[in-house]
Amino acid sequence: MQQAFWLARKELKYNWVGLLFTILMTIFFATLSATLLEQAARHLFGSDVTFYNKVLIDIMFVAMTPCLGAIFMSRPYLNFETVKEDPFSKRMAFYRTLPIPVATLGLSRTLFSLITLGILSIVFYGTIAIFASFTLYQYISPVEFIIFIFVWFGYALALSGINPFIEYGTNGKMLHLSPLFILAIFVIVLLSFYSYVGYGIVEWVLLLIRDYGWMIAFISFLIGISGCYLWSKLLTVRLKKRDYM
Amino acid sequence: MDTNVLNINGLTKNYKKFSLGPLDLQIEKGTAVAIVGANGSGKSTLFRLLMNVLQPEAGSIEWFGQNLLRKETEIKGEVGYVGDMLEPFGHLKIKELAALVSHWFPSWDEKYYSQLIKRYQVDEEVKFGKSSKGTKKKVELVLAMSHRPSVLLLDEPSAGLDISSQRKMKEDLISFMEDGEKSIILATHNVEEVKQICDFITILRDGKEVCTFMKDDIYDNWGRIWVEKFPQGLKNNPNIIAYEENPPQIVTNNIREMEDLLQTEQVRIINMQRVNLEEVIEYFVDTEQ
């Protein structure tokens, strides 16, 4: 654990520029989300009729929050040469030549993703809290807002493990193709959800929080921890079995 | 007692257009083995399999009598590997790279590392990615040697090195072998390195092992014999490595036995000459058999 943490910290140090740009982009997304969340709360709990884009807010939370586990504004994500160069695999190939147990490598990637998720989530939800503070609290209480954060953090925790898995368990081609697959799945899930439930996903979560309170956060967190554990195990197995070059 | 540092049995790796193996190879402790072959013959693939960076389709690898898959971390702690793996860390200074690598080797000798850095005139403050090809190789070699490994696994370590650094590298590799306890596995295109450092030579062609022989055996037993007429009955003789009918000549790995045999067959010998290492390597590397 200590060695995995050491490696995760080193990696974070090597990627500080990418992290900085990712933080800036996260702030941008958060300001947008703050406005949308406020509109969603007013639409659900306010007395006046509000029209807003529920698809956009669902994109922000359902698709965006799991990405907070990756430094998505770093070179490999922004450069299509990654398809050919496959820098994540090459980096891991080097680590595999060192006397580092594969479990330590897998854990270090998970820790790296968790630290990134932690930092970016603080930035994301902190920015939302600052930008939406006054108006949002007219419709949802501060406690409900905290539960809302925990629910989405749990969700992100469950899915963000896919980031290190794609980075180090697949190749450069998959790194750029996987968002397309995920987007397709996301569209299907979203459309099915709208037609069966009748609400947007974020709207539905807000309603669940009002009805069940901390229980929803607890369930989400539990799923998050299980998902994180599962992805970490999958990554370790994959690192053991794959070709790196 | 098993004195082999490396035992490879039936090792196979398949790609769409290339297959390595099945390979069987044993390397004894205290020996230096050159793996020689044309570009694309499978040398780097073999080395990556030996470091478990690639997964074989079949076969097993044992280092120091232990299975690579079961004792991977312990084994890697004893191997110094040079194989062009540092490129993704081009944004790091050389001293940062050294810090990253040294952390994982309890046997890391910081004093020896500093000596080598000075000897090869490497500026630690320069980013690895900004270094010349030769400097990159020097850094790889220094990092591979500084943890005092039992085996050096070197994939073309002198490619791009200046003459002075090549000489220093050869000296360091020879001194590495001095106590008789350590081994080198060296993939190279440089015959001088093979001559000065290695005891055995394994030739790879199209992913297959063509042959393995002792370097000294070439000087002691191999030779080229020009004859009056090539005896057709000897075509399949195991000691004949190559023959030409015009002018009639034989390359053999046992010159004395061949001389006796030709006399028995009443074939007149016109001339005899020892063959050199370059000729032998070139023959095996280039000739389809």
Coordinates of C-alpha atoms in Angstrom, one line a residue:
Chain A
M1 CA 0.0 0.0 0.0
Q2 CA 2.8 2.4 1.0
Q3 CA 4.7 1.6 -2.2
A4 CA 1.6 2.0 -4.4
F5 CA 1.0 5.4 -2.7
W6 CA 4.6 6.4 -3.3
L7 CA 4.2 5.7 -7.0
A8 CA 0.8 7.4 -7.3
R9 CA 2.3 10.5 -5.6
K10 CA 5.2 10.5 -8.1
E11 CA 2.8 10.2 -11.0
L12 CA 0.8 13.1 -9.7
K13 CA 3.9 15.1 -9.5
Y14 CA 4.9 14.3 -13.1
N15 CA 1.4 15.2 -14.3
W16 CA 0.8 18.5 -12.4
V17 CA 0.5 20.6 -15.6
G18 CA -2.2 18.3 -17.0
L19 CA -3.9 18.4 -13.6
L20 CA -3.9 22.2 -13.5
F21 CA -5.6 22.4 -16.9
T22 CA -8.1 19.7 -15.8
I23 CA -8.9 21.7 -12.7
L24 CA -9.6 24.8 -14.9
M25 CA -11.8 22.8 -17.2
T26 CA -13.6 21.3 -14.2
I27 CA -14.3 24.7 -12.8
F28 CA -15.8 25.7 -16.2
F29 CA -18.1 22.6 -16.2
A30 CA -19.0 23.2 -12.6
T31 CA -20.2 26.8 -13.2
L32 CA -22.4 25.4 -16.0
S33 CA -23.7 22.6 -13.8
A34 CA -24.4 25.1 -11.0
T35 CA -26.8 27.0 -13.2
L36 CA -28.4 23.8 -14.5
L37 CA -28.8 22.3 -11.0
E38 CA -30.4 25.5 -9.8
Q39 CA -32.9 25.3 -12.7
A40 CA -33.6 21.6 -12.0
A41 CA -34.3 22.3 -8.3
R42 CA -36.6 25.2 -9.2
H43 CA -38.3 23.0 -11.8
L44 CA -39.0 20.2 -9.3
F45 CA -39.6 22.1 -6.1
G46 CA -40.4 25.6 -7.1
S47 CA -43.9 26.9 -7.7
D48 CA -43.3 28.6 -11.0
V49 CA -43.0 26.7 -14.3
T50 CA -39.3 26.5 -15.4
F51 CA -38.1 25.3 -18.8
Y52 CA -34.5 24.0 -18.8
N53 CA -32.4 21.4 -20.6
K54 CA -32.5 18.2 -18.5
V55 CA -30.4 16.4 -21.0
L56 CA -27.6 18.8 -20.5
I57 CA -27.6 18.5 -16.7
D58 CA -27.7 14.7 -17.1
I59 CA -24.7 14.9 -19.4
M60 CA -22.9 16.9 -16.7
F61 CA -23.5 14.5 -13.9
V62 CA -24.0 11.1 -15.5
A63 CA -21.2 11.4 -18.1
M64 CA -18.9 14.0 -16.6
T65 CA -18.5 13.0 -13.0
P66 CA -16.8 9.6 -13.7
C67 CA -14.3 11.5 -15.8
L68 CA -13.2 13.4 -12.7
G69 CA -11.1 10.2 -11.9
A70 CA -8.8 11.0 -14.9
I71 CA -6.6 13.9 -15.8
F72 CA -8.6 14.4 -19.0
M73 CA -6.8 17.6 -20.1
S74 CA -3.4 15.8 -20.4
R75 CA -1.6 15.2 -23.6
P76 CA -2.6 11.6 -24.2
Y77 CA -6.3 12.5 -24.1
L78 CA -6.0 15.6 -26.3
N79 CA -3.6 14.2 -28.9
F80 CA -4.7 11.7 -31.5
E81 CA -1.1 10.5 -31.8
T82 CA -1.9 8.5 -28.7
V83 CA -3.7 6.0 -30.9
K84 CA -0.3 5.2 -32.4
E85 CA 2.1 6.0 -29.6
D86 CA 0.1 4.4 -26.8
P87 CA 2.0 6.3 -24.0
F88 CA 0.1 4.7 -21.1
S89 CA 1.0 1.2 -22.1
K90 CA 4.6 2.2 -22.8
R91 CA 4.8 3.8 -19.3
M92 CA 3.4 0.7 -17.7
A93 CA 5.8 -1.5 -19.8
F94 CA 8.7 0.3 -18.2
Y95 CA 7.2 -0.2 -14.7
R96 CA 6.8 -3.9 -15.5
T97 CA 10.5 -4.2 -16.1
L98 CA 11.1 -3.0 -12.5
P99 CA 10.8 -5.3 -9.5
I100 CA 7.3 -3.9 -8.6
P101 CA 4.6 -6.5 -7.8
V102 CA 1.8 -6.2 -10.3
A103 CA -0.7 -5.8 -7.4
T104 CA 1.2 -2.7 -6.3
L105 CA 1.1 -1.3 -9.9
G106 CA -2.7 -1.9 -10.1
L107 CA -3.2 -0.4 -6.7
S108 CA -1.1 2.7 -7.6
R109 CA -3.2 3.3 -10.6
T110 CA -6.4 3.0 -8.5
L111 CA -5.0 5.4 -5.9
F112 CA -3.9 7.8 -8.6
S113 CA -7.4 7.8 -10.0
L114 CA -8.9 8.2 -6.5
I115 CA -6.7 11.1 -5.6
T116 CA -7.6 12.7 -8.9
L117 CA -11.3 12.0 -8.3
G118 CA -10.9 13.5 -4.8
I119 CA -9.2 16.7 -5.9
L120 CA -11.5 17.3 -8.9
S121 CA -14.6 16.4 -7.0
I122 CA -13.7 19.0 -4.4
V123 CA -13.2 21.5 -7.2
F124 CA -16.4 20.5 -9.0
Y125 CA -18.8 20.5 -6.1
G126 CA -17.0 23.4 -4.4
T127 CA -17.5 25.5 -7.5
I128 CA -21.1 24.5 -7.7
A129 CA -21.6 25.4 -4.0
I130 CA -20.0 28.8 -4.5
F131 CA -21.8 29.7 -7.8
A132 CA -25.2 28.3 -6.8
S133 CA -25.2 29.0 -3.1
F134 CA -28.0 31.5 -2.5
T135 CA -30.7 30.5 -5.1
L136 CA -30.1 26.8 -4.9
Y137 CA -30.7 26.7 -1.1
Q138 CA -34.2 28.2 -1.6
Y139 CA -35.3 24.9 -3.1
I140 CA -33.0 22.3 -1.5
S141 CA -31.6 22.3 2.0
P142 CA -27.8 22.4 2.6
V143 CA -28.1 18.8 4.0
E144 CA -29.9 17.7 0.8
F145 CA -27.1 19.3 -1.2
I146 CA -24.5 17.4 0.7
I147 CA -26.4 14.2 0.2
F148 CA -26.6 15.0 -3.5
I149 CA -22.8 15.4 -3.6
F150 CA -22.3 12.1 -1.8
V151 CA -24.7 10.3 -4.2
W152 CA -22.8 11.6 -7.3
F153 CA -19.4 11.0 -5.7
G154 CA -20.5 7.4 -5.0
Y155 CA -21.6 7.1 -8.6
A156 CA -18.3 8.5 -9.9
L157 CA -16.4 6.2 -7.5
A158 CA -18.1 3.2 -9.0
L159 CA -17.4 4.1 -12.6
S160 CA -14.1 6.2 -12.5
G161 CA -12.2 2.9 -12.2
I162 CA -12.8 2.5 -15.8
N163 CA -10.3 5.3 -16.5
P164 CA -7.2 3.6 -15.3
F165 CA -8.5 0.3 -16.8
I166 CA -8.8 1.9 -20.3
E167 CA -5.5 3.8 -19.9
Y168 CA -3.3 0.9 -18.7
G169 CA -5.4 -2.2 -19.5
T170 CA -6.1 -1.4 -23.2
N171 CA -4.3 0.6 -25.8
G172 CA -4.2 4.1 -27.4
K173 CA -6.8 3.2 -29.9
M174 CA -9.3 2.2 -27.2
L175 CA -8.5 5.4 -25.2
H176 CA -10.0 7.4 -28.0
L177 CA -12.7 4.9 -29.1
S178 CA -14.0 4.1 -25.7
P179 CA -15.7 7.6 -25.1
L180 CA -17.7 6.9 -28.3
F181 CA -18.9 3.5 -27.0
I182 CA -19.6 5.0 -23.6
L183 CA -21.5 7.9 -25.3
A184 CA -23.6 5.4 -27.3
I185 CA -24.5 3.5 -24.1
F186 CA -25.2 6.8 -22.3
V187 CA -27.6 7.9 -25.0
I188 CA -29.5 4.5 -24.9
V189 CA -29.7 4.6 -21.0
L190 CA -30.8 8.3 -21.1
L191 CA -33.6 7.8 -23.6
S192 CA -34.8 4.6 -22.0
F193 CA -34.8 6.3 -18.6
Y194 CA -36.8 9.3 -19.9
S195 CA -39.4 7.1 -21.5
Y196 CA -39.8 4.8 -18.5
V197 CA -39.4 7.1 -15.5
G198 CA -40.5 10.4 -17.0
Y199 CA -37.8 12.4 -15.3
G200 CA -34.2 13.3 -16.0
I201 CA -31.7 11.2 -14.0
V202 CA -30.5 14.2 -11.9
E203 CA -34.2 15.2 -11.3
W204 CA -34.9 11.6 -10.2
V205 CA -31.9 11.7 -7.8
L206 CA -33.1 14.9 -6.3
L207 CA -36.6 13.4 -5.7
L208 CA -35.1 10.3 -4.2
I209 CA -33.0 12.4 -1.8
R210 CA -36.1 14.3 -0.7
D211 CA -37.9 11.0 0.0
Y212 CA -35.1 8.8 1.4
G213 CA -32.4 11.3 2.5
W214 CA -29.0 9.8 3.7
M215 CA -30.1 6.3 2.7
I216 CA -29.5 7.1 -1.0
A217 CA -26.1 8.5 -0.3
F218 CA -25.2 5.4 1.7
I219 CA -26.3 3.1 -1.1
S220 CA -24.5 5.1 -3.7
F221 CA -21.3 5.2 -1.6
L222 CA -21.5 1.4 -1.0
I223 CA -21.9 0.8 -4.8
G224 CA -19.0 3.3 -5.3
I225 CA -16.6 1.4 -3.0
S226 CA -17.6 -2.0 -4.5
G227 CA -17.2 -0.6 -8.0
C228 CA -13.8 0.8 -7.2
Y229 CA -12.6 -2.4 -5.6
L230 CA -13.9 -4.4 -8.6
W231 CA -12.2 -2.2 -11.2
S232 CA -8.9 -2.3 -9.2
K233 CA -9.0 -6.1 -9.2
L234 CA -9.9 -6.2 -12.9
L235 CA -7.0 -3.9 -13.7
T236 CA -4.5 -6.0 -11.7
V237 CA -5.6 -9.1 -13.5
R238 CA -5.3 -7.3 -16.8
L239 CA -1.9 -5.9 -16.0
K240 CA -0.7 -9.4 -15.3
K241 CA -2.0 -10.9 -18.6
R242 CA -1.5 -8.2 -21.2
D243 CA 1.2 -7.5 -23.8
Y244 CA 2.6 -4.0 -23.4
M245 CA 4.4 -3.5 -26.8
Chain B
M1 CA 22.8 -28.7 -9.0
D2 CA 21.3 -26.4 -11.7
T3 CA 23.9 -23.9 -12.6
N4 CA 21.8 -22.2 -15.3
V5 CA 20.7 -18.6 -14.7
L6 CA 18.1 -19.0 -17.5
N7 CA 16.1 -22.0 -18.7
I8 CA 13.8 -21.4 -21.6
N9 CA 11.6 -24.3 -22.7
G10 CA 9.3 -24.3 -25.7
L11 CA 8.9 -20.5 -25.6
T12 CA 6.5 -19.3 -28.3
K13 CA 5.0 -16.0 -29.2
N14 CA 2.8 -15.5 -32.2
Y15 CA 1.9 -12.3 -34.1
K16 CA 0.0 -11.9 -37.3
K17 CA 3.1 -11.8 -39.4
F18 CA 5.8 -13.1 -37.1
S19 CA 6.3 -16.0 -34.8
L20 CA 9.0 -16.5 -32.2
G21 CA 10.0 -20.0 -31.2
P22 CA 9.4 -22.6 -30.0
L23 CA 12.7 -21.7 -28.4
D24 CA 14.7 -23.7 -26.0
L25 CA 17.7 -22.0 -24.5
Q26 CA 19.9 -22.6 -21.4
I27 CA 22.3 -20.0 -20.2
E28 CA 24.9 -21.0 -17.6
K29 CA 25.9 -18.9 -14.7
G30 CA 29.1 -16.9 -15.3
T31 CA 28.8 -16.9 -19.1
A32 CA 28.1 -14.1 -21.6
V33 CA 25.8 -15.1 -24.4
A34 CA 25.3 -13.1 -27.6
I35 CA 21.9 -13.3 -29.3
V36 CA 22.6 -12.4 -32.9
G37 CA 20.2 -12.1 -35.8
A38 CA 19.0 -9.8 -38.5
N39 CA 16.6 -7.0 -37.8
G40 CA 13.2 -8.5 -37.0
S41 CA 14.6 -11.9 -36.1
G42 CA 13.0 -11.8 -32.7
K43 CA 15.8 -10.6 -30.3
S44 CA 13.8 -7.8 -28.7
T45 CA 10.6 -9.9 -28.6
L46 CA 12.6 -12.6 -26.8
F47 CA 14.0 -10.0 -24.3
R48 CA 10.5 -8.6 -23.6
L49 CA 9.2 -12.1 -23.0
L50 CA 12.1 -12.6 -20.6
M51 CA 11.0 -9.5 -18.7
N52 CA 7.3 -10.5 -18.8
V53 CA 6.4 -7.4 -20.7
L54 CA 5.0 -9.7 -23.3
Q55 CA 3.0 -12.9 -22.6
P56 CA 4.0 -16.1 -24.4
E57 CA 1.5 -18.3 -26.1
A58 CA 3.4 -21.4 -24.8
G59 CA 6.5 -22.4 -23.0
S60 CA 8.2 -21.5 -19.7
I61 CA 10.9 -19.2 -18.5
E62 CA 13.0 -19.9 -15.4
W63 CA 15.4 -17.4 -14.0
F64 CA 17.8 -18.7 -11.3
G65 CA 15.8 -21.9 -11.2
Q66 CA 12.6 -20.1 -10.4
N67 CA 9.6 -19.7 -12.6
L68 CA 9.3 -16.1 -13.9
L69 CA 5.5 -15.9 -13.3
R70 CA 5.8 -17.1 -9.7
K71 CA 8.8 -15.1 -8.6
E72 CA 8.6 -12.2 -10.9
T73 CA 9.5 -9.4 -8.5
E74 CA 12.5 -11.2 -6.9
I75 CA 13.8 -12.1 -10.4
K76 CA 13.5 -8.6 -11.8
G77 CA 15.4 -7.3 -8.8
E78 CA 18.4 -9.4 -10.0
V79 CA 18.2 -8.4 -13.7
G80 CA 19.6 -5.2 -15.2
Y81 CA 17.6 -4.6 -18.4
V82 CA 18.5 -2.3 -21.3
G83 CA 15.7 -2.2 -23.9
D84 CA 14.6 1.3 -24.9
M85 CA 11.9 1.5 -22.4
L86 CA 12.5 5.0 -21.0
E87 CA 11.0 7.1 -23.8
P88 CA 7.6 7.7 -22.1
F89 CA 9.6 9.4 -19.3
G90 CA 11.2 11.9 -21.6
H91 CA 9.8 14.8 -19.5
L92 CA 11.9 13.8 -16.5
K93 CA 15.4 14.9 -15.7
I94 CA 17.9 12.0 -15.7
K95 CA 18.3 12.4 -11.9
E96 CA 14.5 12.2 -11.5
L97 CA 14.5 9.0 -13.5
A98 CA 17.3 7.6 -11.4
A99 CA 15.3 8.4 -8.2
L100 CA 12.2 6.6 -9.7
V101 CA 14.2 3.5 -10.6
S102 CA 16.5 3.3 -7.5
H103 CA 13.5 3.3 -5.2
W104 CA 12.6 -0.2 -6.3
F105 CA 16.0 -1.8 -5.9
P106 CA 17.2 -2.4 -2.3
S107 CA 20.6 -3.2 -3.8
W108 CA 20.9 0.2 -5.5
D109 CA 24.5 1.4 -5.1
E110 CA 24.4 5.2 -5.1
K111 CA 28.1 5.6 -5.1
Y112 CA 28.5 3.3 -8.1
Y113 CA 25.7 5.1 -9.9
S114 CA 27.5 8.5 -9.4
Q115 CA 30.8 6.9 -10.6
L116 CA 29.1 5.6 -13.8
I117 CA 27.3 8.9 -14.4
K118 CA 30.6 10.7 -14.2
R119 CA 32.5 8.1 -16.2
Y120 CA 30.0 8.3 -19.1
Q121 CA 29.8 12.1 -18.8
V122 CA 26.1 12.2 -18.4
D123 CA 24.5 15.5 -17.2
E124 CA 21.9 14.5 -14.7
E125 CA 20.1 17.9 -14.9
V126 CA 19.1 17.3 -18.6
K127 CA 15.7 16.0 -19.4
F128 CA 15.8 12.4 -20.7
G129 CA 13.8 13.3 -23.8
K130 CA 16.2 16.1 -24.7
S131 CA 19.2 13.8 -24.6
S132 CA 20.9 12.4 -27.7
K133 CA 20.3 8.8 -28.7
G134 CA 23.8 7.8 -27.4
T135 CA 23.2 9.5 -24.0
K136 CA 19.8 7.7 -23.7
K137 CA 21.6 4.4 -24.1
K138 CA 24.3 5.4 -21.6
V139 CA 21.5 6.3 -19.1
E140 CA 19.8 3.0 -19.6
L141 CA 23.1 1.2 -19.1
V142 CA 23.9 3.1 -16.0
L143 CA 20.5 2.5 -14.5
A144 CA 20.7 -1.2 -15.4
M145 CA 24.1 -1.6 -13.7
S146 CA 23.7 0.6 -10.6
H147 CA 21.6 -1.9 -8.7
R148 CA 24.4 -4.5 -9.0
P149 CA 22.4 -7.1 -10.8
S150 CA 23.4 -10.8 -11.2
V151 CA 22.4 -10.8 -14.9
L152 CA 22.5 -8.0 -17.5
L153 CA 20.0 -8.3 -20.3
L154 CA 21.1 -5.9 -22.9
D155 CA 19.3 -5.2 -26.1
E156 CA 21.7 -3.4 -28.4
P157 CA 23.3 -1.4 -25.6
S158 CA 26.0 0.2 -27.9
A159 CA 23.6 1.5 -30.6
G160 CA 24.3 5.2 -31.1
L161 CA 27.2 5.3 -28.6
D162 CA 30.3 7.2 -29.4
I163 CA 33.6 5.3 -29.8
S164 CA 34.9 6.3 -26.3
S165 CA 31.7 5.3 -24.6
Q166 CA 31.6 2.0 -26.5
R167 CA 35.1 1.2 -25.2
K168 CA 34.1 2.1 -21.7
M169 CA 30.9 0.0 -21.9
K170 CA 33.0 -3.0 -23.1
E171 CA 35.4 -2.5 -20.2
D172 CA 32.5 -2.3 -17.7
L173 CA 30.9 -5.4 -19.1
I174 CA 34.1 -7.3 -19.0
S175 CA 34.7 -6.2 -15.4
F176 CA 31.1 -7.1 -14.6
M177 CA 31.9 -10.7 -15.6
E178 CA 35.2 -10.9 -13.7
D179 CA 34.0 -12.7 -10.5
G180 CA 32.5 -15.6 -12.6
E181 CA 29.2 -15.3 -10.8
K182 CA 27.4 -13.0 -13.1
S183 CA 26.0 -13.4 -16.6
I184 CA 25.3 -11.3 -19.6
I185 CA 22.7 -11.8 -22.4
L186 CA 23.5 -9.4 -25.1
A187 CA 21.6 -8.8 -28.3
T188 CA 23.9 -7.0 -30.7
H189 CA 24.9 -6.3 -34.3
N190 CA 28.4 -5.4 -33.3
V191 CA 30.8 -8.3 -33.9
E192 CA 33.6 -6.7 -31.8
E193 CA 31.3 -6.8 -28.8
V194 CA 30.6 -10.4 -29.4
K195 CA 34.4 -11.1 -29.7
Q196 CA 35.4 -9.3 -26.6
I197 CA 32.6 -10.0 -24.2
C198 CA 30.7 -13.2 -25.1
D199 CA 31.5 -16.9 -24.6
F200 CA 28.5 -18.3 -26.5
I201 CA 26.6 -17.2 -29.6
T202 CA 23.0 -18.0 -30.3
I203 CA 21.8 -17.1 -33.8
L204 CA 18.1 -16.3 -34.3
R205 CA 16.5 -16.2 -37.8
D206 CA 12.8 -15.5 -38.4
G207 CA 12.1 -16.1 -34.7
K208 CA 13.8 -19.5 -34.7
E209 CA 17.1 -20.6 -33.0
V210 CA 19.4 -21.5 -35.9
C211 CA 22.2 -22.7 -33.7
T212 CA 24.2 -22.0 -30.5
F213 CA 27.9 -22.4 -30.4
M214 CA 31.0 -21.5 -28.3
K215 CA 32.9 -18.6 -29.6
D216 CA 36.3 -20.3 -29.0
D217 CA 35.0 -23.3 -30.9
I218 CA 35.0 -21.2 -34.1
Y219 CA 38.7 -20.4 -33.7
D220 CA 39.7 -24.0 -32.6
N221 CA 37.6 -26.2 -34.8
W222 CA 35.9 -24.3 -37.7
G223 CA 37.5 -23.9 -41.0
R224 CA 37.1 -23.6 -44.8
I225 CA 38.6 -26.3 -47.0
W226 CA 39.0 -26.0 -50.7
V227 CA 38.9 -29.3 -52.5
E228 CA 39.5 -30.5 -56.0
K229 CA 36.0 -31.8 -56.3
F230 CA 33.0 -31.7 -53.9
P231 CA 32.2 -35.2 -52.7
Q232 CA 28.4 -35.5 -53.1
G233 CA 28.3 -38.3 -50.5
L234 CA 29.2 -35.7 -47.8
K235 CA 26.4 -33.3 -48.5
N236 CA 24.4 -34.3 -45.4
N237 CA 27.4 -34.7 -43.1
P238 CA 26.5 -33.0 -39.8
N239 CA 30.0 -31.4 -39.6
I240 CA 29.5 -29.6 -42.9
I241 CA 28.0 -26.2 -42.2
A242 CA 28.1 -25.0 -45.8
Y243 CA 29.5 -25.9 -49.1
E244 CA 29.9 -24.5 -52.6
E245 CA 30.5 -26.4 -55.7
N246 CA 32.1 -23.7 -57.7
P247 CA 34.9 -23.4 -56.7
P248 CA 34.5 -26.6 -54.6
Q249 CA 34.8 -25.7 -50.9
I250 CA 33.4 -26.8 -47.5
V251 CA 32.9 -24.9 -44.3
T252 CA 33.1 -27.2 -41.4
N253 CA 32.7 -27.1 -37.6
N254 CA 35.3 -29.8 -37.2
I255 CA 38.2 -29.2 -39.4
R256 CA 40.3 -32.2 -38.2
E257 CA 37.6 -34.7 -38.6
M258 CA 36.7 -33.3 -42.0
E259 CA 40.3 -33.5 -43.1
D260 CA 40.4 -37.2 -42.2
L261 CA 37.1 -37.9 -43.9
L262 CA 38.2 -36.2 -47.1
Q263 CA 41.4 -38.3 -47.1
T264 CA 39.3 -41.5 -46.6
E265 CA 37.1 -40.4 -49.5
Q266 CA 40.3 -39.7 -51.5
V267 CA 39.4 -36.1 -52.1
R268 CA 42.4 -33.9 -52.7
I269 CA 42.6 -30.9 -50.4
I270 CA 43.8 -27.8 -52.2
N271 CA 43.8 -25.3 -49.3
M272 CA 42.6 -24.9 -45.7
Q273 CA 41.9 -21.8 -43.7
R274 CA 40.4 -21.0 -40.3
V275 CA 37.2 -19.0 -40.6
N276 CA 36.5 -15.9 -38.6
L277 CA 33.6 -15.0 -36.4
E278 CA 32.2 -12.5 -38.8
E279 CA 32.0 -15.1 -41.6
V280 CA 30.2 -17.6 -39.4
I281 CA 27.7 -15.1 -38.0
E282 CA 27.1 -13.7 -41.5
Y283 CA 26.5 -17.1 -42.9
F284 CA 24.0 -18.2 -40.2
V285 CA 22.2 -14.8 -40.1
D286 CA 21.8 -14.5 -43.9
T287 CA 21.5 -18.0 -45.3
E288 CA 18.2 -19.7 -45.6
Q289 CA 18.5 -23.3 -44.6

